[in-house]
XYZ file of C-alpha atoms in Angstrom:
529
model
C 43.513 109.981 -27.832
C 43.562 110.633 -31.562
C 46.829 112.570 -31.219
C 48.549 109.565 -29.627
C 48.574 106.276 -31.491
C 46.815 103.434 -29.714
C 49.914 101.266 -30.308
C 51.991 103.804 -28.392
C 49.635 103.685 -25.417
C 49.657 99.892 -25.636
C 53.476 99.854 -25.626
C 53.643 101.931 -22.442
C 50.947 99.952 -20.649
C 52.669 96.691 -21.617
C 56.004 98.148 -20.530
C 54.546 99.110 -17.144
C 52.809 95.734 -16.871
C 56.107 93.895 -17.128
C 57.678 96.284 -14.626
C 54.951 95.248 -12.190
C 55.367 91.571 -13.125
C 59.066 91.590 -12.280
C 58.631 93.862 -9.272
C 56.555 91.041 -7.781
C 59.074 88.317 -8.507
C 62.273 90.108 -7.435
C 61.229 91.842 -4.215
C 62.153 88.831 -2.071
C 65.576 88.640 -3.751
C 66.677 91.794 -1.948
C 64.480 91.765 1.171
C 65.854 88.339 2.093
C 69.262 89.961 2.556
C 67.772 92.068 5.360
C 65.416 89.412 6.672
C 68.331 87.108 7.587
C 71.037 89.766 7.871
C 71.582 89.257 11.590
C 72.940 85.836 10.818
C 75.887 87.204 8.823
C 76.607 90.374 10.781
C 79.464 88.994 12.983
C 81.586 87.788 10.052
C 80.990 90.963 8.072
C 81.910 93.106 11.034
C 85.086 91.102 11.550
C 86.076 91.381 7.889
C 85.359 95.090 7.850
C 87.464 95.619 10.982
C 90.426 93.652 9.638
C 90.284 95.394 6.259
C 89.698 98.830 7.744
C 86.805 99.321 5.358
C 84.041 101.146 7.168
C 81.878 101.265 4.035
C 81.536 97.493 4.282
C 79.743 97.743 7.650
C 76.147 96.615 7.353
C 74.750 99.881 8.624
C 71.173 98.843 7.901
C 71.432 96.299 10.722
C 72.157 98.979 13.316
C 68.556 100.153 13.331
C 65.088 98.937 12.515
C 62.401 101.260 11.214
C 58.730 101.041 11.998
C 56.971 97.837 10.964
C 53.209 97.472 11.229
C 53.593 93.719 11.623
C 56.135 93.941 14.444
C 53.989 96.560 16.175
C 50.986 94.248 15.977
C 52.922 91.206 17.169
C 54.366 93.179 20.095
C 50.934 94.566 20.965
C 49.362 91.096 20.846
C 52.315 89.652 22.789
C 52.887 87.063 20.050
C 56.446 85.683 19.947
C 58.479 86.021 16.754
C 62.123 86.057 15.637
C 63.055 89.600 16.618
C 66.666 89.451 15.442
C 65.877 88.129 11.972
C 64.959 84.781 10.489
C 67.376 81.889 11.034
C 67.314 80.401 7.541
C 70.390 78.620 6.196
C 71.549 78.836 2.570
C 69.403 75.921 1.420
C 66.283 77.397 3.020
C 67.042 80.763 1.417
C 67.569 79.078 -1.947
C 64.227 77.311 -1.571
C 62.527 80.649 -0.877
C 64.173 82.317 -3.862
C 63.244 79.470 -6.181
C 59.733 78.847 -4.822
C 58.247 81.527 -7.086
C 59.078 79.305 -10.067
C 58.078 75.906 -8.673
C 54.588 76.102 -10.184
C 55.191 79.071 -12.503
C 55.723 76.804 -15.502
C 52.414 74.934 -15.091
C 50.265 77.840 -16.333
C 52.423 78.816 -19.303
C 50.440 76.876 -21.904
C 47.070 77.589 -20.225
C 48.016 81.282 -20.286
C 48.237 81.238 -24.072
C 45.041 79.208 -24.429
C 43.033 81.413 -22.051
C 44.265 84.608 -23.719
C 43.307 83.240 -27.134
C 39.818 82.506 -25.831
C 39.147 85.351 -23.380
C 41.673 88.030 -24.363
C 44.952 89.336 -23.005
C 43.299 92.246 -21.220
C 41.575 89.881 -18.811
C 44.321 87.270 -18.423
C 47.404 89.517 -18.203
C 45.603 92.109 -16.094
C 44.275 89.734 -13.455
C 47.394 87.538 -13.390
C 49.458 90.578 -12.421
C 46.688 92.017 -10.257
C 46.273 88.935 -8.048
C 50.051 88.672 -7.689
C 50.140 92.316 -6.582
C 47.398 91.855 -3.996
C 49.435 89.033 -2.399
C 52.211 91.523 -1.615
C 50.103 93.143 1.104
C 50.003 89.958 3.198
C 53.550 88.642 2.684
C 55.137 90.510 5.655
C 52.681 89.114 8.191
C 52.873 85.617 6.712
C 56.685 85.808 6.938
C 56.509 86.274 10.715
C 53.846 83.605 11.028
C 55.506 80.720 9.193
C 58.381 79.868 6.874
C 56.133 77.283 5.228
C 53.425 79.909 4.817
C 55.881 82.248 3.094
C 56.906 79.450 0.745
C 53.229 78.778 -0.009
C 52.345 82.405 -0.828
C 55.400 82.731 -3.076
C 54.476 79.524 -4.895
C 50.950 80.888 -5.417
C 52.291 84.240 -6.676
C 54.531 82.494 -9.165
C 51.750 80.139 -10.210
C 49.164 82.819 -10.976
C 51.604 85.181 -12.695
C 52.626 82.284 -14.942
C 49.609 83.255 -17.060
C 51.043 86.680 -17.880
C 53.922 86.204 -20.333
C 52.286 83.816 -22.860
C 49.073 85.840 -22.843
C 50.915 88.949 -24.052
C 51.963 87.334 -27.341
C 48.276 86.990 -28.233
C 47.902 90.768 -27.927
C 51.096 91.384 -29.904
C 49.877 89.186 -32.766
C 46.572 91.093 -32.970
C 47.983 94.622 -32.682
C 51.507 94.843 -34.107
C 52.467 94.754 -37.824
C 55.189 92.164 -38.613
C 58.038 94.615 -39.167
C 57.298 96.479 -35.928
C 57.406 93.422 -33.674
C 61.020 93.703 -32.521
C 60.428 97.207 -31.218
C 57.110 96.370 -29.564
C 58.426 93.208 -27.923
C 61.105 95.401 -26.330
C 58.239 96.547 -24.069
C 58.449 93.095 -22.489
C 61.843 94.227 -21.234
C 59.976 96.518 -18.889
C 60.865 93.558 -16.700
C 64.458 94.807 -16.726
C 63.411 98.321 -15.809
C 61.397 96.823 -12.973
C 64.568 95.227 -11.661
C 66.768 98.262 -12.370
C 64.310 100.719 -10.841
C 63.115 98.788 -7.832
C 66.329 97.147 -6.637
C 67.807 100.577 -5.716
C 64.439 101.800 -4.403
C 64.023 98.673 -2.305
C 67.573 99.008 -1.015
C 66.879 102.601 0.028
C 63.564 101.659 1.658
C 65.203 98.859 3.645
C 68.050 101.133 4.724
C 65.623 103.911 5.683
C 62.923 101.913 7.437
C 62.407 98.124 7.179
C 62.013 95.355 4.620
C 58.273 95.086 5.227
C 57.664 98.422 3.483
C 59.011 96.977 0.227
C 55.870 94.862 -0.067
C 53.550 97.771 0.741
C 55.132 99.814 -2.069
C 54.798 96.881 -4.481
C 51.132 96.537 -3.620
C 50.346 100.228 -4.096
C 52.249 100.627 -7.389
C 50.793 97.419 -8.804
C 47.245 98.392 -7.873
C 47.560 101.734 -9.680
C 48.789 99.962 -12.822
C 45.939 97.425 -12.626
C 43.344 100.204 -12.604
C 44.938 101.974 -15.595
C 45.179 98.674 -17.533
C 41.436 98.116 -17.223
C 40.624 101.512 -18.762
C 43.307 101.905 -21.456
C 43.916 98.460 -23.002
C 41.738 96.528 -25.459
C 42.218 93.129 -27.052
C 42.156 94.251 -30.690
C 42.047 97.459 -32.759
C 38.408 96.717 -33.640
C 37.450 96.748 -29.940
C 39.256 100.004 -29.140
C 36.691 102.837 -28.818
C 39.172 105.695 -29.263
C 41.635 104.455 -31.900
C 42.092 106.633 -35.002
C 40.362 105.116 -38.006
C 43.492 105.371 -40.164
C 45.565 103.516 -37.565
C 42.990 100.739 -37.315
C 42.952 100.247 -41.108
C 46.745 100.237 -41.264
C 47.039 97.555 -38.563
C 44.348 95.340 -40.065
C 45.820 95.547 -43.583
C 49.365 94.898 -42.350
C 48.309 91.845 -40.374
C 45.933 90.519 -42.999
C 48.569 88.311 -44.626
C 49.396 86.306 -41.514
C 46.593 86.652 -38.950
C 43.180 85.169 -39.528
C 40.257 87.521 -39.177
C 38.078 84.568 -38.228
C 38.599 82.392 -35.174
C 41.489 79.912 -35.698
C 40.681 76.245 -35.946
C 41.703 73.539 -33.453
C 45.161 74.020 -31.981
C 47.696 71.950 -33.989
C 49.304 70.409 -30.900
C 51.178 67.685 -32.763
C 52.638 70.160 -35.261
C 53.731 72.478 -32.455
C 55.222 69.620 -30.404
C 57.215 68.327 -33.389
C 58.285 71.709 -34.770
C 62.047 72.162 -34.893
C 61.847 76.003 -34.859
C 59.629 75.883 -31.758
C 62.064 73.632 -29.900
C 65.049 75.745 -30.840
C 63.268 78.752 -29.356
C 62.735 76.670 -26.221
C 66.459 75.872 -26.135
C 67.395 79.532 -26.554
C 64.989 80.548 -23.792
C 66.345 77.839 -21.471
C 69.908 79.088 -21.776
C 68.979 82.760 -21.691
C 66.720 82.447 -18.664
C 69.268 80.317 -16.805
C 71.873 83.047 -17.206
C 69.464 85.909 -16.571
C 67.801 84.481 -13.473
C 71.074 83.332 -11.946
C 72.409 86.878 -12.085
C 69.100 88.555 -11.243
C 68.157 86.324 -8.315
C 71.543 86.023 -6.669
C 73.247 89.321 -7.499
C 72.158 90.973 -4.203
C 73.566 88.062 -2.172
C 76.714 87.915 -4.312
C 77.516 91.628 -3.973
C 76.661 91.632 -0.276
C 78.535 88.543 0.892
C 81.438 88.382 -1.553
C 82.164 92.083 -2.048
C 80.634 93.317 1.257
C 78.534 96.171 -0.127
C 75.943 97.793 2.113
C 72.212 97.648 1.287
C 72.060 100.886 -0.687
C 75.072 99.941 -2.809
C 73.758 96.384 -3.213
C 70.419 97.648 -4.482
C 72.014 100.037 -6.957
C 74.588 97.553 -8.260
C 71.955 94.817 -8.599
C 69.610 97.090 -10.547
C 72.018 98.911 -12.879
C 72.593 95.936 -15.236
C 68.872 95.604 -15.885
C 68.485 99.250 -16.807
C 71.229 98.738 -19.368
C 69.414 95.621 -20.585
C 66.279 97.616 -21.357
C 68.170 100.408 -23.122
C 70.110 97.903 -25.197
C 66.913 96.006 -26.048
C 65.233 99.161 -27.328
C 68.199 100.243 -29.472
C 68.856 96.750 -30.813
C 65.163 96.253 -31.638
C 65.147 99.390 -33.798
C 68.272 98.106 -35.543
C 66.609 94.707 -36.111
C 63.460 96.290 -37.556
C 65.647 98.436 -39.825
C 67.356 95.298 -41.149
C 63.939 93.796 -41.891
C 62.453 96.903 -43.537
C 65.453 97.360 -45.815
C 65.854 93.631 -46.589
C 69.481 93.722 -45.426
C 68.962 90.379 -43.685
C 66.229 87.778 -43.840
C 63.885 87.428 -40.875
C 65.572 84.173 -39.867
C 69.053 85.724 -39.916
C 67.920 88.757 -37.907
C 66.586 86.426 -35.193
C 69.802 84.376 -35.305
C 71.925 87.511 -34.920
C 69.880 88.655 -31.932
C 70.031 85.239 -30.272
C 73.783 85.009 -30.801
C 74.123 88.303 -28.938
C 71.717 87.486 -26.079
C 73.063 83.966 -25.503
C 76.483 83.536 -27.116
C 78.037 86.911 -26.312
C 76.502 86.906 -22.843
C 77.903 83.413 -22.223
C 81.423 84.588 -23.023
C 81.089 87.515 -20.606
C 79.763 85.264 -17.813
C 82.778 83.015 -18.447
C 85.020 86.032 -17.840
C 83.031 86.776 -14.652
C 83.905 83.297 -13.372
C 87.620 84.115 -13.558
C 87.635 87.830 -12.704
C 84.732 88.014 -10.238
C 87.089 88.317 -7.269
C 87.746 91.903 -8.383
C 84.822 94.098 -7.319
C 85.177 96.556 -10.221
C 85.473 93.775 -12.794
C 82.485 91.986 -11.255
C 80.266 95.067 -11.538
C 81.353 95.706 -15.134
C 80.934 92.091 -16.267
C 77.558 91.568 -14.576
C 76.337 94.801 -16.200
C 77.587 93.839 -19.671
C 76.260 90.278 -19.456
C 72.791 91.403 -18.429
C 72.805 94.243 -20.969
C 73.485 91.958 -23.945
C 70.594 89.720 -22.940
C 68.340 92.599 -24.033
C 68.656 91.323 -27.613
C 66.217 88.549 -26.634
C 63.307 90.829 -27.598
C 64.515 90.735 -31.223
C 65.496 87.063 -31.022
C 63.485 84.172 -29.544
C 60.641 86.328 -28.201
C 59.898 87.916 -31.592
C 60.576 84.675 -33.448
C 57.666 82.956 -31.696
C 55.237 85.437 -33.242
C 56.943 85.051 -36.624
C 56.388 81.285 -36.538
C 52.659 81.457 -35.851
C 50.789 84.690 -35.075
C 47.568 82.737 -34.549
C 49.123 80.496 -31.894
C 51.864 82.798 -30.608
C 50.532 82.699 -27.039
C 50.534 78.914 -27.008
C 54.023 78.735 -28.548
C 55.305 81.128 -25.886
C 53.499 79.020 -23.306
C 55.352 75.905 -24.453
C 58.615 77.836 -24.356
C 57.841 79.334 -20.962
C 56.801 76.002 -19.456
C 60.123 74.352 -20.298
C 62.437 77.330 -20.725
C 61.252 78.814 -17.428
C 62.333 75.833 -15.339
C 65.822 77.298 -14.709
C 63.973 79.830 -12.543
C 63.743 77.237 -9.766
C 66.491 74.791 -10.792
C 69.243 77.421 -10.746
C 68.574 78.641 -7.156
C 68.627 75.050 -5.887
C 72.018 74.441 -7.501
C 73.372 77.779 -6.248
C 72.145 76.921 -2.747
C 73.894 73.544 -2.944
C 77.164 75.037 -4.203
C 77.252 77.865 -1.632
C 75.864 76.027 1.427
C 78.241 77.099 4.205
C 80.682 78.071 1.459
C 80.196 81.721 0.487
C 83.521 81.985 -1.334
C 84.658 83.231 -4.700
C 85.511 79.640 -5.706
C 81.935 78.503 -5.086
C 80.571 81.394 -7.138
C 83.062 80.574 -9.886
C 81.312 77.222 -10.308
C 77.943 79.009 -10.458
C 79.136 81.285 -13.257
C 80.854 78.496 -15.224
C 77.609 76.518 -15.312
C 75.661 79.583 -16.464
C 78.212 80.268 -19.197
C 77.900 76.718 -20.518
C 74.089 76.970 -20.657
C 74.200 80.312 -22.468
C 76.885 79.493 -25.007
C 75.513 76.041 -25.836
C 71.961 77.255 -26.446
C 73.200 80.162 -28.582
C 75.268 77.885 -30.825
C 72.389 75.447 -31.364
C 69.993 78.260 -32.267
C 72.345 79.875 -34.774
C 73.047 76.563 -36.494
C 69.556 75.099 -36.803
C 66.798 77.676 -36.264
C 64.424 79.441 -38.665
C 61.804 82.184 -38.213
C 59.407 81.813 -41.119
C 55.624 81.524 -40.944
C 54.842 77.841 -40.373
C 52.363 75.837 -42.497
C 50.437 74.820 -39.344
C 49.535 78.480 -38.663
C 45.882 77.547 -39.333
C 46.109 77.445 -43.120
C 48.048 80.680 -43.617
C 50.777 80.527 -46.228
C 54.281 81.886 -45.756
C 54.827 85.377 -47.065
C 58.379 86.430 -48.018
C 59.958 89.247 -46.037
C 59.859 91.606 -49.062
C 56.153 90.843 -49.319
C 55.605 91.978 -45.762
C 57.569 95.127 -46.433
C 55.604 95.844 -49.621
C 52.313 95.158 -47.883
C 52.998 97.759 -45.200
C 54.234 100.297 -47.760
C 51.015 99.912 -49.755
C 49.003 100.173 -46.551
C 50.678 103.464 -45.691
C 50.026 104.830 -49.170
C 46.401 103.777 -48.983
C 46.130 105.347 -45.539
C 47.350 108.715 -46.889
C 44.827 108.582 -49.759
C 41.906 107.706 -47.504
C 42.732 110.401 -44.941
C 42.053 112.976 -47.666
C 38.517 111.654 -48.159
C 35.592 112.083 -45.711
C 35.272 109.244 -43.225
C 32.548 106.721 -44.104
C 30.289 104.968 -41.639
C 31.479 101.591 -42.776
C 35.234 101.112 -42.870
C 35.289 97.554 -44.062
C 38.055 97.000 -46.594
C 35.856 95.128 -49.056
C 33.176 97.822 -48.902
C 35.756 100.544 -49.563
C 36.950 98.589 -52.573
C 33.411 98.279 -53.950
C 32.767 102.008 -53.496
C 35.955 102.909 -55.362
C 35.059 100.468 -58.137
C 31.528 101.914 -58.433
C 32.869 105.472 -58.623
C 35.269 104.434 -61.390
C 32.495 102.857 -63.446
C 30.274 105.935 -63.031
C 32.989 108.245 -64.268
C 33.635 105.975 -67.252
C 29.971 105.932 -68.223
C 29.789 109.729 -67.925
C 32.715 110.105 -70.303
C 31.066 107.764 -72.823
C 27.876 109.829 -72.805
C 29.852 112.964 -73.542
């Protein structure tokens, strides 16, 4: 492990953790297309016949692969809906949004619990329990629509602990000028969408929708096991971290993160903080736009542009792969701006938020007017989702900048309110498209998303800041150049200490005393001579 930095391992495990987190929340978005596909087959077949477009035929409906649940129900002679579930648009919208109905309620508790018990426990088990639910979803689906709603609500509720808990780990592990790059690991969520939408589409086309949930359960369980063995809550707790890396992290964070336990949570200061609320606003707009496209893209491409399941899966996932790639590149650019003092920390966060909200809003506006063209729709959905990747260098990183000691709680506040579009947007989309799957109805969906994105981006750019707040448990703001100088000195000190034999005690104050004692001894020796 010494050859690989512990922060690198942590980045990959966090990256995979968010892949699993989003794999859980998006699997129903694409399986629902197959679960109720029989209901839309006649119209699609008619359109395909009139247009002479054989590629538009829903070929996945012409066969059904093996399903353990259907085999069991047939064997037990239990009646079920053999031709697919007869859910209308409002019922489908309720299913798609149910994951987020209670998701927001554990956002603040997630930050509090992680601060008290550690991210390893909270993030790991939040994802793990959500994964274990995947194994029972197929059978519950055949048993009861209400039961399916209930299990999805529970999945969303328990995984609500995950996101805010991760900021606690980030604050304890990642030096200030590396945060943009590390937070890009959160965009593993996009890779989860990009990777699994096509895989799910292929699985459904090859066998049946039930197997999507088996795959989710297996992949998530493997990650959960690895997380327990490879991740630790702080550098001091890591048994295999290189000593030089541990010293570098602790010295870099020393200016903003308390080594002792923080005092009582400053709830009033957080609740009345303008920078906190502007991050909430930015998250509201960004999540509204992101979840609208992510949740409804499979239905949009299938019913408006008549793509088959394999094409729908690929086209729904591609934008999110681009989002992750853009997030990684933009985060390196943002950290470069901070290291070289080209822009202040506040202006870097404003630039990133303008891109992830403002630019995306303009592209979604174009989608509203050009979405009738299949090629334009694919291009615009991809670009809009891609630019949202800048969120890792914008609001997400800004929350740690404001208060490393309470970053999990700040993200919890943001997630509690900013995450509400996750269930509000599907309800509105269901209302607008109920019995009206037309390009005009979807135009209204995209216009609303554009307004949310653009408005939140403008407010953030005009009024936000990303400096260390006075209520960060007594810590004082440190200028950006100070952070840069601190890490430079830490690196120099690290090089000097690597040349000396390792000592049993690596405490910074002890090292200082040893150096001071050696200096005095040498001085006395010279005097004697």
